[in-house]
């Protein structure tokens, strides 16, 4: 049996349901215009080994077909006989049921994050973390549309991860794929829909540019391109490295198809060949993925997102940020506080999105000061137990900042990524004062992942399914939170003395190994440089040194550390009077 035709001899390859149509050129020695049209059906029907010519200006069913022989003939491909009508031909072939994906489905995908737009950005952050990225930049720029000459905002998400080859890009844009059976507690992606649901929530059109050590690919998921069509078209162009250059990869596409897809990208996006080249140059010899989203989602006459550039040399209050336009606080049972910045500030959300942050993340080109939440609490207690015969570990503590904001609750992480924040449990649900300032941190991966591959997390990764595991977890957390509050109520209620509680320890993160190091008691953290490394004071160690684990804490009332104070109002007044008298102004 002859092999399938070489891609070099195919004018076009059309996949339609269970058929593959091969459009073949005339024989090399021929001077006529007819072309060959062959079709292939996977394991269905009988094989007709009589290849025939098909006039290029007539329909398939009514064309004049003659038997031909030549270098483009493929023995195991079937050609319709001239005397067969379309209905006669179709009746001879066993049919299968296939689902058509209407372009409106792209809008439906975005509804997975309709309740909170930052959930869409989190999907892209997850993908970067899974790609082992060390650095990630998220920012909004203004770009001009070619056709309308209109300036519009474009959201850019850029990382230096491993990048994706052609097959991985195809998997990313496909509507569902087989879930991996591999168990990896550090891997967040599970459902195969995160990129699509996240991108389509943020905007109507998205271009992905990704590079590995040996390949580069462009993928265009666009509502604008597919408007008015009956099926979703996703142009993809892939290149492979040839020496120092990237050439069209003819092993996965024909040159004609690559040109067609590249033209579609240029026609329906702000990107021309120069801008694509400029963005590709950002990779250099490295790897990574760049995601560009435009026609951003709108809130009335404005955009859902607002963006503010940081001020050079400014304080932490002048850092760049991307915020949700309405700045509304998300609804949580028992919560009355409206001061929840992570609900509407991307910078605040990304500070604690990961249980143990390693990746450097910048928002509007200013670095986010990520922090492991459990390391910034005071009077920490580590509670361990078993839920449905699975071990769990909860870190409970007090946060001065959250007390001032009248917040409290549990932070539930799954595979090291924040799923629920400020979840009130136990007595917290019924009273705003019970548990005020108390924060719990727990990773529930072991509990929410079944051995059979099923997970009890919503596919938008913003909540947990109603399950026995979750119900038992709520009861256990409520009991532990109430016990902590009862045991520590007197020591935590220091507001009558106007005192400020400091964390059990202060921590600093190495800019190279990204490990967290404990600062000695009494060390002034304000003296640390912006970029700190393990060999510097006060650690004076090496990046290879292990990271210390959380320890039990005590109530530490601030005295000397910068940024904290425990002075009563009277003592403050006395101190001010003393200063004024000494300076002669009294």
Coordinates of C-alpha atoms in Angstrom, one line a residue:
X1 CA 0.0 0.0 0.0
X2 CA 1.4 3.4 -0.9
X3 CA 2.2 6.0 1.6
X4 CA 0.2 9.2 2.0
X5 CA 1.2 12.0 -0.3
X6 CA 4.2 14.1 0.8
X7 CA 3.3 17.6 2.1
X8 CA 5.5 18.9 -0.7
X9 CA 3.0 17.6 -3.3
X10 CA -0.2 18.8 -1.5
X11 CA -1.7 22.1 -2.5
X12 CA -4.2 21.9 0.4
X13 CA -5.3 19.5 3.1
X14 CA -8.9 19.8 4.4
X15 CA -10.1 18.0 7.5
X16 CA -13.9 17.7 7.5
X17 CA -15.6 15.5 10.1
X18 CA -14.1 12.0 9.5
X19 CA -12.8 12.9 6.0
X20 CA -9.4 14.1 4.9
X21 CA -9.4 15.8 1.5
X22 CA -6.1 16.0 -0.3
X23 CA -5.9 18.6 -3.1
X24 CA -3.1 17.5 -5.4
X25 CA -1.6 19.3 -8.4
X26 CA -1.6 17.8 -11.9
X27 CA 1.2 15.5 -13.0
X28 CA 4.5 17.2 -13.3
X29 CA 4.7 16.6 -17.0
X30 CA 1.1 17.7 -17.6
X31 CA 0.2 21.0 -19.3
X32 CA -3.5 20.9 -18.4
X33 CA -5.2 22.6 -15.4
X34 CA -7.1 19.7 -13.8
X35 CA -6.1 18.8 -10.3
X36 CA -6.6 15.6 -8.2
X37 CA -8.9 15.5 -5.2
X38 CA -8.4 12.5 -3.0
X39 CA -10.2 11.6 0.2
X40 CA -9.4 9.4 3.1
X41 CA -11.8 7.9 5.7
X42 CA -10.3 6.3 8.8
X43 CA -11.2 2.6 8.9
X44 CA -14.7 3.1 7.3
X45 CA -16.1 1.9 3.9
X46 CA -14.2 0.1 1.2
X47 CA -11.1 1.3 -0.5
X48 CA -11.4 2.6 -4.1
X49 CA -7.9 2.6 -5.6
X50 CA -8.9 4.5 -8.8
X51 CA -7.6 8.1 -8.5
X52 CA -9.2 10.6 -10.9
X53 CA -8.8 14.1 -12.1
X54 CA -11.2 16.8 -11.0
X55 CA -11.7 19.9 -13.1
X56 CA -10.8 22.9 -10.9
X57 CA -13.8 25.0 -12.1
X58 CA -16.5 22.5 -11.5
X59 CA -18.2 21.0 -8.5
X60 CA -16.9 17.8 -6.9
X61 CA -20.0 15.7 -7.7
X62 CA -20.6 17.0 -11.3
X63 CA -17.1 17.1 -12.6
X64 CA -15.7 15.0 -15.4
X65 CA -13.4 12.5 -13.9
X66 CA -10.9 10.3 -15.8
X67 CA -8.4 7.8 -14.5
X68 CA -4.9 9.2 -14.3
X69 CA -1.5 8.0 -13.4
X70 CA 1.5 10.0 -12.1
X71 CA 3.7 10.9 -9.2
X72 CA 0.7 12.4 -7.3
X73 CA -1.4 9.2 -7.4
X74 CA -2.1 7.6 -4.0
X75 CA -3.4 4.1 -4.2
X76 CA -5.2 3.9 -0.8
X77 CA -7.0 7.2 -1.1
X78 CA -10.5 7.2 -2.5
X79 CA -11.8 9.5 -5.3
X80 CA -15.6 9.9 -5.9
X81 CA -16.8 8.4 -9.2
X82 CA -18.3 10.9 -11.7
X83 CA -21.7 9.0 -11.8
X84 CA -22.2 9.3 -8.0
X85 CA -24.2 12.1 -6.6
X86 CA -23.4 13.6 -3.2
X87 CA -26.3 11.8 -1.6
X88 CA -25.4 8.4 -3.2
X89 CA -21.8 8.8 -2.1
X90 CA -22.7 9.8 1.5
X91 CA -25.2 6.9 1.9
X92 CA -22.4 4.4 1.3
X93 CA -20.2 5.7 4.1
X94 CA -21.0 5.0 7.8
X95 CA -21.5 8.5 9.4
X96 CA -20.4 9.7 12.9
X97 CA -21.8 12.4 15.1
X98 CA -19.5 15.4 15.5
X99 CA -20.1 18.7 17.5
X100 CA -19.7 22.0 15.8
X101 CA -18.2 24.8 17.9
X102 CA -20.0 28.0 17.1
X103 CA -17.9 31.2 17.6
X104 CA -20.4 32.3 20.3
X105 CA -18.9 29.6 22.4
X106 CA -15.9 31.8 22.9
X107 CA -18.1 34.3 24.8
X108 CA -19.5 31.4 26.9
X109 CA -16.0 30.4 27.9
X110 CA -15.4 33.8 29.5
X111 CA -18.4 33.4 31.7
X112 CA -16.4 31.0 33.9
X113 CA -14.9 34.1 35.5
X114 CA -17.9 36.4 35.2
X115 CA -18.0 36.9 38.9
X116 CA -14.4 38.1 39.3
X117 CA -12.2 39.3 36.4
X118 CA -9.0 38.7 38.3
X119 CA -9.8 35.0 38.1
X120 CA -9.0 35.2 34.4
X121 CA -5.6 36.8 35.1
X122 CA -4.9 34.1 37.7
X123 CA -5.3 31.4 35.0
X124 CA -2.5 33.0 33.0
X125 CA -0.3 33.3 36.1
X126 CA -0.9 29.6 36.8
X127 CA 0.3 28.7 33.3
X128 CA 3.5 30.7 33.8
X129 CA 4.2 29.0 37.1
X130 CA 3.6 25.6 35.6
X131 CA 6.0 26.5 32.8
X132 CA 8.7 27.1 35.5
X133 CA 8.9 30.8 34.8
X134 CA 11.2 32.8 37.1
X135 CA 9.9 36.2 36.0
X136 CA 6.5 37.5 34.9
X137 CA 5.4 40.9 33.7
X138 CA 1.8 42.0 33.6
X139 CA 0.9 45.5 32.2
X140 CA -1.5 47.5 30.0
X141 CA -0.2 49.6 27.1
X142 CA -1.9 51.6 24.5
X143 CA -1.7 50.3 20.9
X144 CA -3.2 51.5 17.6
X145 CA -5.6 49.4 15.5
X146 CA -4.5 49.4 11.9
X147 CA -7.9 49.7 10.2
X148 CA -9.6 52.3 12.4
X149 CA -6.4 54.1 13.6
X150 CA -8.0 54.0 17.0
X151 CA -5.9 53.8 20.2
X152 CA -6.9 51.0 22.4
X153 CA -5.5 49.4 25.6
X154 CA -3.8 46.0 25.3
X155 CA -3.1 43.7 28.2
X156 CA 0.3 42.0 28.1
X157 CA 1.3 38.9 30.1
X158 CA 5.0 37.9 29.5
X159 CA 7.0 35.2 31.2
X160 CA 10.4 33.5 30.7
X161 CA 9.2 30.0 31.2
X162 CA 9.8 26.9 29.1
X163 CA 7.6 28.0 26.2
X164 CA 5.4 25.7 24.1
X165 CA 6.1 23.6 21.0
X166 CA 3.5 23.2 18.2
X167 CA 1.7 20.2 19.8
X168 CA 1.5 22.0 23.2
X169 CA 0.0 25.1 21.5
X170 CA -2.5 23.0 19.8
X171 CA -3.4 21.4 23.1
X172 CA -3.8 24.8 24.8
X173 CA -6.2 26.2 22.2
X174 CA -8.2 23.0 21.7
X175 CA -11.6 22.7 23.4
X176 CA -10.8 20.0 25.9
X177 CA -8.2 17.3 26.0
X178 CA -7.3 14.2 27.9
X179 CA -6.3 15.1 31.5
X180 CA -2.9 13.9 32.6
X181 CA -2.8 11.1 35.1
X182 CA 0.5 12.4 36.4
X183 CA 0.4 13.6 40.0
X184 CA 2.4 16.7 40.6
X185 CA 1.6 18.8 43.8
X186 CA 3.5 21.8 42.3
X187 CA 1.4 21.8 39.1
X188 CA -1.7 23.9 39.0
X189 CA -3.2 23.3 35.6
X190 CA -5.6 20.4 35.6
X191 CA -8.7 21.0 33.5
X192 CA -7.4 22.1 30.1
X193 CA -9.6 25.2 29.9
X194 CA -7.8 27.8 31.9
X195 CA -6.1 29.8 29.1
X196 CA -9.3 30.0 27.0
X197 CA -11.7 30.9 29.9
X198 CA -9.2 33.4 31.3
X199 CA -8.3 35.1 28.0
X200 CA -11.9 35.3 26.8
X201 CA -13.0 36.9 30.1
X202 CA -10.4 39.6 29.8
X203 CA -11.0 40.5 26.1
X204 CA -12.3 39.5 22.7
X205 CA -9.0 38.8 21.0
X206 CA -5.8 37.2 22.1
X207 CA -2.5 36.5 20.4
X208 CA 0.0 34.0 21.9
X209 CA 3.7 34.1 20.9
X210 CA 5.8 31.4 22.5
X211 CA 9.3 30.1 22.0
X212 CA 11.2 27.0 23.1
X213 CA 14.8 26.2 22.5
X214 CA 14.0 24.8 19.0
X215 CA 10.6 26.3 18.0
X216 CA 8.4 29.3 17.9
X217 CA 4.7 29.5 17.4
X218 CA 1.9 32.1 17.0
X219 CA -1.7 31.3 17.9
X220 CA -4.7 33.6 17.5
X221 CA -7.9 33.1 19.5
X222 CA -10.2 35.7 18.3
X223 CA -13.9 36.6 18.4
X224 CA -13.4 39.4 15.8
X225 CA -11.9 36.9 13.3
X226 CA -14.7 34.4 13.8
X227 CA -17.6 36.9 13.8
X228 CA -20.3 35.6 11.3
X229 CA -18.7 32.2 10.8
X230 CA -20.3 28.8 11.4
X231 CA -17.2 27.3 13.1
X232 CA -14.3 28.5 15.1
X233 CA -11.1 29.1 13.2
X234 CA -7.9 29.4 15.2
X235 CA -4.9 30.4 13.0
X236 CA -1.6 28.9 14.2
X237 CA 1.8 29.4 12.6
X238 CA 4.8 27.4 13.8
X239 CA 8.4 27.7 13.1
X240 CA 11.5 25.5 13.8
X241 CA 15.0 26.5 14.3
X242 CA 17.3 26.1 11.4
X243 CA 20.8 27.2 12.6
X244 CA 20.4 30.8 13.7
X245 CA 17.1 31.3 12.0
X246 CA 13.5 30.3 12.5
X247 CA 11.9 28.9 9.4
X248 CA 8.3 27.7 8.8
X249 CA 7.9 24.2 10.1
X250 CA 6.7 22.2 7.1
X251 CA 6.4 19.1 9.2
X252 CA 3.2 20.4 10.9
X253 CA 1.8 22.7 8.2
X254 CA 2.2 23.5 4.5
X255 CA 3.8 26.8 3.5
X256 CA 0.5 27.9 2.0
X257 CA -1.4 27.2 5.2
X258 CA 1.2 29.2 7.2
X259 CA 0.9 32.2 4.9
X260 CA -2.9 32.0 5.1
X261 CA -2.9 31.9 8.9
X262 CA -0.3 34.7 9.2
X263 CA -2.4 36.9 6.9
X264 CA -5.4 36.3 9.1
X265 CA -3.4 37.4 12.2
X266 CA -2.2 40.6 10.4
X267 CA -5.7 41.4 9.1
X268 CA -7.6 41.0 12.4
X269 CA -5.0 42.2 15.0
X270 CA -2.8 45.2 15.6
X271 CA 0.2 43.1 14.7
X272 CA 2.0 43.4 11.4
X273 CA 5.3 41.7 10.5
X274 CA 7.4 44.4 12.1
X275 CA 5.5 44.3 15.5
X276 CA 5.6 40.5 15.5
X277 CA 9.4 40.6 14.8
X278 CA 9.8 43.2 17.6
X279 CA 8.0 41.0 20.1
X280 CA 9.8 37.9 19.0
X281 CA 13.1 39.7 19.5
X282 CA 12.3 40.0 23.2
X283 CA 13.0 36.3 23.6
X284 CA 16.5 36.6 22.3
X285 CA 18.1 33.2 22.6
X286 CA 15.9 32.3 25.6
X287 CA 12.4 30.8 26.0
X288 CA 9.1 32.0 27.2
X289 CA 5.5 33.0 26.3
X290 CA 3.9 36.3 25.5
X291 CA 0.2 36.8 25.6
X292 CA -1.5 40.0 24.2
X293 CA -5.1 40.7 24.8
X294 CA -7.1 43.6 23.3
X295 CA -10.7 44.7 22.9
X296 CA -10.8 44.4 26.7
X297 CA -14.0 43.7 28.5
X298 CA -16.0 46.8 29.3
X299 CA -18.0 48.2 32.3
X300 CA -20.6 50.5 30.8
X301 CA -18.7 53.2 28.9
X302 CA -15.4 52.3 30.6
X303 CA -13.2 49.2 30.8
X304 CA -13.6 46.7 33.6
X305 CA -9.9 47.2 34.4
X306 CA -8.1 50.4 35.3
X307 CA -4.3 50.7 35.2
X308 CA -2.0 53.1 36.9
X309 CA 1.7 53.5 36.3
X310 CA 4.1 53.7 39.3
X311 CA 6.2 56.7 40.1
X312 CA 9.9 56.3 39.9
X313 CA 11.5 56.6 43.3
X314 CA 8.0 56.7 44.9
X315 CA 6.9 55.0 48.1
X316 CA 5.0 51.7 48.2
X317 CA 1.8 53.8 47.9
X318 CA 2.9 55.0 44.5
X319 CA 3.5 51.6 42.9
X320 CA 1.9 50.7 39.6
X321 CA -1.3 48.7 39.8
X322 CA -4.2 47.2 37.8
X323 CA -7.5 47.5 39.6
X324 CA -11.1 46.5 39.0
X325 CA -13.1 49.6 38.0
X326 CA -16.0 49.2 40.4
X327 CA -13.7 48.3 43.4
X328 CA -16.4 46.2 44.9
X329 CA -15.7 43.8 47.7
X330 CA -16.7 40.2 47.0
X331 CA -19.5 38.7 48.9
X332 CA -18.6 36.3 51.7
X333 CA -20.9 34.8 54.5
X334 CA -20.5 36.8 57.7
X335 CA -18.3 39.5 56.3
X336 CA -19.2 43.2 56.8
X337 CA -15.8 44.8 56.1
X338 CA -15.3 46.7 52.9
X339 CA -11.6 47.0 53.2
X340 CA -10.4 44.0 51.2
X341 CA -7.8 45.2 48.7
X342 CA -7.1 41.8 47.1
X343 CA -10.7 41.9 45.8
X344 CA -10.0 44.8 43.5
X345 CA -6.2 45.3 43.4
X346 CA -4.1 43.0 41.3
X347 CA -1.0 43.9 43.1
X348 CA -2.6 43.0 46.5
X349 CA -3.9 39.7 45.1
X350 CA -0.6 38.6 43.5
X351 CA 1.2 39.3 46.8
X352 CA -0.4 36.2 48.4
X353 CA -1.6 34.2 45.4
X354 CA 0.9 31.5 46.1
X355 CA 1.5 29.7 49.4
X356 CA 5.3 29.9 48.9
X357 CA 6.0 32.6 46.3
X358 CA 9.1 32.1 44.1
X359 CA 8.3 33.8 40.8
X360 CA 9.1 37.5 40.4
X361 CA 6.0 39.2 39.3
X362 CA 5.7 42.8 38.1
X363 CA 2.5 44.8 37.6
X364 CA 2.7 47.9 35.4
X365 CA 6.5 47.4 35.4
X366 CA 7.0 47.6 39.2
X367 CA 7.9 44.5 41.2
X368 CA 5.2 43.0 43.4
X369 CA 6.4 42.3 47.0
X370 CA 5.1 38.8 47.2
X371 CA 4.9 37.2 50.7
X372 CA 4.1 33.8 52.2
X373 CA 1.1 34.8 54.3
X374 CA 1.7 32.3 57.1
X375 CA 5.1 33.8 57.8
X376 CA 3.7 37.3 58.5
X377 CA 1.5 36.4 61.5
X378 CA 2.0 36.7 65.2
X379 CA 1.3 34.2 67.9
X380 CA 1.2 31.4 65.3
X381 CA 0.0 28.0 66.2
X382 CA 0.3 24.9 64.0
X383 CA -2.7 22.6 64.2
X384 CA -2.5 19.1 62.7
X385 CA -5.2 16.5 62.3
X386 CA -6.9 14.0 60.0
X387 CA -10.0 14.6 57.8
X388 CA -11.4 11.5 56.2
X389 CA -8.2 9.7 57.2
X390 CA -6.1 12.3 55.3
X391 CA -3.5 14.4 57.2
X392 CA -4.0 18.2 57.2
X393 CA -2.0 21.1 58.7
X394 CA -3.3 24.5 59.6
X395 CA -1.3 27.6 60.6
X396 CA -3.3 30.0 62.7
X397 CA -2.2 33.4 63.8
X398 CA -3.0 37.1 64.3
X399 CA -2.6 39.9 61.7
X400 CA -2.5 43.4 63.0
X401 CA -3.3 44.8 59.5
X402 CA -6.4 42.5 59.1
X403 CA -7.5 43.5 62.6
X404 CA -7.4 47.1 61.6
X405 CA -9.5 46.3 58.5
X406 CA -11.9 44.2 60.6
X407 CA -11.1 41.1 58.5
X408 CA -10.5 37.5 59.5
X409 CA -10.9 34.0 58.0
X410 CA -9.2 31.1 56.4
X411 CA -7.0 31.2 53.3
X412 CA -7.4 27.9 51.4
X413 CA -4.6 26.9 49.0
X414 CA -4.7 24.0 46.5
X415 CA -1.4 22.9 44.8
X416 CA 0.1 26.0 46.5
X417 CA -2.4 28.4 44.8
X418 CA -5.0 30.5 46.6
X419 CA -8.5 29.3 46.0
X420 CA -10.5 30.9 48.8
X421 CA -9.6 34.0 50.9
X422 CA -11.1 35.3 54.1
X423 CA -13.4 32.2 54.5
X424 CA -15.2 32.7 57.8
X425 CA -15.7 29.5 59.8
X426 CA -17.1 28.7 63.3
X427 CA -18.1 31.7 65.3
X428 CA -16.7 34.1 62.7
X429 CA -19.8 33.6 60.6
X430 CA -22.2 34.9 63.2
X431 CA -20.3 37.9 64.6
X432 CA -18.1 40.5 63.1
X433 CA -16.1 40.8 66.3
X434 CA -15.4 37.1 66.9
X435 CA -12.0 36.1 65.4
X436 CA -11.2 39.7 64.3
X437 CA -7.7 39.7 63.0
X438 CA -7.3 35.9 63.1
X439 CA -6.0 34.4 59.9
X440 CA -5.6 30.7 59.0
X441 CA -3.5 29.3 56.2
X442 CA -3.9 25.8 54.9
X443 CA -3.0 23.8 51.8
X444 CA -5.8 21.3 51.1
X445 CA -4.3 19.5 48.1
X446 CA -4.0 16.2 49.9
X447 CA -7.7 16.3 50.9
X448 CA -9.2 17.7 47.7
X449 CA -7.3 15.4 45.2
X450 CA -8.7 11.8 45.0
X451 CA -6.5 8.9 44.1
X452 CA -8.6 8.2 41.0
X453 CA -7.7 11.6 39.5
X454 CA -10.8 13.5 40.5
X455 CA -10.4 16.9 42.2
X456 CA -13.0 18.7 44.3
X457 CA -12.1 22.2 43.0
X458 CA -14.2 24.2 40.5
X459 CA -12.6 24.4 37.1
X460 CA -12.3 28.2 37.4
X461 CA -10.2 27.6 40.6
X462 CA -12.1 30.1 42.6
X463 CA -13.9 27.7 44.9
X464 CA -14.5 24.1 46.0
X465 CA -17.2 21.7 45.0
X466 CA -19.9 20.8 47.5
X467 CA -18.5 17.5 48.7
X468 CA -18.0 15.4 51.8
X469 CA -14.4 16.5 51.9
X470 CA -15.3 20.2 51.9
X471 CA -18.1 19.9 54.5
X472 CA -15.7 18.0 56.9
X473 CA -13.0 20.6 56.3
X474 CA -15.4 23.5 57.2
X475 CA -16.3 21.8 60.5
X476 CA -12.7 21.1 61.4
X477 CA -11.6 24.6 60.5
X478 CA -14.4 26.1 62.5
X479 CA -13.6 24.1 65.6
X480 CA -9.9 25.0 65.4
X481 CA -10.6 28.7 64.8
X482 CA -12.9 28.8 67.8
X483 CA -10.4 27.1 70.1
X484 CA -7.7 29.5 69.0
X485 CA -9.9 32.5 69.7
X486 CA -10.9 31.2 73.1
X487 CA -7.4 30.5 74.1
X488 CA -5.9 33.7 72.9
X489 CA -8.7 36.3 73.3
X490 CA -7.1 38.1 76.2
X491 CA -3.6 38.3 74.8
X492 CA -4.9 39.5 71.4
X493 CA -7.3 42.1 72.7
X494 CA -4.6 44.8 73.2
X495 CA -6.4 47.7 71.5
X496 CA -7.2 49.1 74.9
X497 CA -3.5 49.9 75.3
X498 CA -3.2 51.2 71.7
X499 CA -0.6 48.5 71.0
X500 CA 0.5 47.1 67.7
X501 CA 1.4 43.4 67.4
X502 CA 4.4 42.5 65.2
X503 CA 4.9 39.2 63.3
X504 CA 6.7 36.4 65.2
X505 CA 9.5 36.8 62.7
X506 CA 10.5 39.1 59.9
X507 CA 11.6 37.5 56.7
X508 CA 13.5 38.5 53.6
X509 CA 13.6 36.7 50.2
X510 CA 16.8 36.1 48.2
X511 CA 16.7 37.7 44.8
X512 CA 18.5 34.7 43.3
X513 CA 17.4 31.4 44.9
X514 CA 14.0 33.0 46.0
X515 CA 14.3 31.3 49.4
X516 CA 13.0 33.0 52.5
X517 CA 15.4 33.8 55.4
X518 CA 14.5 34.8 58.9
X519 CA 15.9 38.2 60.1
X520 CA 17.4 38.3 63.6
X521 CA 15.3 39.9 66.4
X522 CA 15.9 43.7 66.5
X523 CA 17.3 43.9 62.9
X524 CA 16.0 47.0 61.1
X525 CA 14.5 45.6 57.9
X526 CA 14.4 49.1 56.4
X527 CA 18.1 48.9 55.9
X528 CA 17.8 46.0 53.5
X529 CA 18.6 46.8 49.8
X530 CA 15.9 46.4 47.2
X531 CA 17.8 43.4 45.8
X532 CA 19.0 41.2 48.6
X533 CA 21.0 38.0 48.4
X534 CA 21.8 35.2 50.8
X535 CA 25.5 36.2 51.1
X536 CA 24.5 39.7 52.4
X537 CA 23.9 40.7 56.0
X538 CA 22.4 39.6 58.3
X539 CA 22.2 36.1 56.9
X540 CA 25.7 35.8 55.4
X541 CA 25.0 32.3 54.1
X542 CA 24.6 30.5 50.8
X543 CA 21.7 29.9 48.5
X544 CA 22.2 26.2 49.0
X545 CA 21.3 26.5 52.7
X546 CA 17.9 25.0 53.4
X547 CA 14.9 27.2 54.1
X548 CA 13.7 27.2 57.7
X549 CA 10.2 26.0 58.5
X550 CA 7.5 27.9 60.4
X551 CA 7.7 27.7 64.2
X552 CA 5.3 28.3 67.0
X553 CA 5.1 31.9 68.0
X554 CA 4.4 34.2 70.9
X555 CA 2.6 37.5 71.2
X556 CA 5.4 40.0 70.4
X557 CA 4.5 43.5 71.2
X558 CA 6.5 45.9 69.0
X559 CA 9.1 48.1 70.7
X560 CA 12.1 48.7 68.5
X561 CA 11.4 47.3 65.0
X562 CA 10.8 50.0 62.4
X563 CA 7.2 50.3 61.2
X564 CA 5.7 49.1 64.6
X565 CA 5.0 50.8 67.8
X566 CA 3.5 50.1 71.2
X567 CA 3.0 53.4 72.8
X568 CA -0.1 54.5 74.6
X569 CA -1.7 57.8 73.7
X570 CA -0.5 59.3 77.0
X571 CA 3.1 58.2 76.6
X572 CA 3.0 59.6 73.0
X573 CA 1.9 62.9 74.3
X574 CA 4.5 62.9 77.1
X575 CA 7.2 62.1 74.6
X576 CA 6.1 64.9 72.3
X577 CA 6.1 67.3 75.2
X578 CA 9.6 66.3 76.1
X579 CA 10.9 66.8 72.6
X580 CA 9.2 70.2 72.4
X581 CA 10.8 71.3 75.7
X582 CA 14.2 70.1 74.7
X583 CA 14.1 72.1 71.4
X584 CA 13.0 75.2 73.2
X585 CA 9.6 75.5 71.5
X586 CA 7.5 74.9 74.6

